[in-house]
């Protein structure tokens, strides 16, 4: 095996318009999944995207242009309603005048799509308006090269705008260091950076920039590599600013990752920068879920319990319990991606309890999720209990019971 | 497959580093070289070239294709060691322009001068800016390199026009790009160039005799431009897993399909590394 491959890149969907994605209205929370491949004929390796933000004529569903922003594309594997993300791919784009090619090849293909998989995609963005993206993917079928990884693409700061760097007013003098990621676990690897071009000032003046990435504690940073690129010229500001290393930089001990910037002009307007990196296979998910979804949701067990359901000790047959709750609140990644609510009951005054009966509160954007349980048996005195412990916003409003009473 | 197979803890370095990029002014004659300009006066160590930052001129020049040679040697004795190619639908709208080397070049010794020159398809004499990225040797980790230069099909000539099928998402006929490759080659990328407003495209690169072509690989891209069909650049789609499927004396071809009925132009060029690596 070598880094050279002999199999072709293929496209999904092939020979037709790209699929149409729509982000949610919560910053960095993705919209609904849209299917790309019904069932893969072999193990597949994701190689890149055509992430169309400049949507216009030439497509059967033109939509509107999304333009400037930060976009998190997630590729999912799994059946409808059970999609699991295999990576979060950040792309940043300037305020399009004319746009560049919106084809972005990944520096390392992702080998996490088994044979027979249904493959989907969804997108989130930094704004609070739902914006469209047209998406096609480039991938290999049974790639015969050693270039792919089973690690997980992600970025930092995760689920929020990039870390803020205040440039030095002197051309090509370094800024101060800023933290991009508090701790990248061993086994991960640095892949590149994505500065936000609309932040460069004056906008689109063709600024030349360099960004150093470093490891080490604050005040003891050691430069490990450097990336360089340009910002666009006036009236444009288009194209993806993702800038990748020629080879990944492996992290062998858990490390803080910091960045500093220098550039060709004197502006001190702040610039936001994301780190693009690879988590090792089976590594924990990114450390900072979207802030809009984080507050007061971690390590809290929410429990609601009904009063005793007792009709003069007559037998009650319980057919359906429906929970009225806020649904579609799953996180884009990691624990809470498919948030669960568990139901159990006691028929003896709380002395003993049934087994756990799990159902989903809905992945992000699944706003039509119904939370209900059926065939709940019978009892003369019952208490139902529901619990949510996933790190998501959990709003349990009410519950409705379908039951019949008697005969004894 | 292994995880993170291409990796190194060498820092990537820049030339010129922490300074304005090297400026080259085109010759003013289409596809005629500039003189060489020194980028590195003398390399401190042997180096491995990983890519080139390119900033096209800011002159609203339409349909400008450029090649940039990297050379070593003293002034007057330069020898080309690799070549990059880029295309801009309109240079007023240039995007961040980094041209990676999918197979980094390991052919520059310590103590040599490194220079650049360029040629391009128009008569514009507005300057372009360049910066080289590289590793200092020795390179630790796992990195496939080559001493062979990147080359292009065509070389020092305009992109090759492809036939077009006017029916959306229907294949065109194949257009020959290369009658017979001079050696086995590894494809490391292609330049795509369409002049059709707001359209989606797939290009198949093919191999084989007339009427017996098979698909080597496929790329999907879009033309996002305004009424002149001038999507900006550098319009280079790298094959970051280089494609090693072209034996010597191969006939290379390409065909297109697009999302809209069109009779306007679609063009292509190839970037490759000759074998043996």
XYZ file of C-alpha atoms in Angstrom, chain A residues 97-100 232-236 238, chain B residues 57-58 60 88 90-95 230-233:
24
model
C -19.114 38.851 -5.058
C -18.028 36.371 -7.598
C -17.153 33.151 -5.879
C -14.373 30.738 -6.316
C -9.283 38.429 -1.448
C -9.338 41.699 -3.317
C -12.068 44.364 -3.171
C -15.694 43.670 -3.972
C -15.081 40.022 -3.582
C -15.156 35.130 -1.742
C -3.031 40.573 -10.229
C -5.758 42.931 -9.155
C -9.938 42.542 -13.546
C -8.662 32.832 -12.876
C -11.359 37.190 -13.554
C -8.396 38.312 -11.499
C -10.291 41.129 -9.829
C -12.105 38.475 -7.857
C -9.233 36.361 -6.663
C -9.843 34.098 -3.738
C -15.989 34.603 -14.755
C -15.648 32.505 -11.642
C -12.434 33.499 -9.973
C -9.440 31.330 -9.181
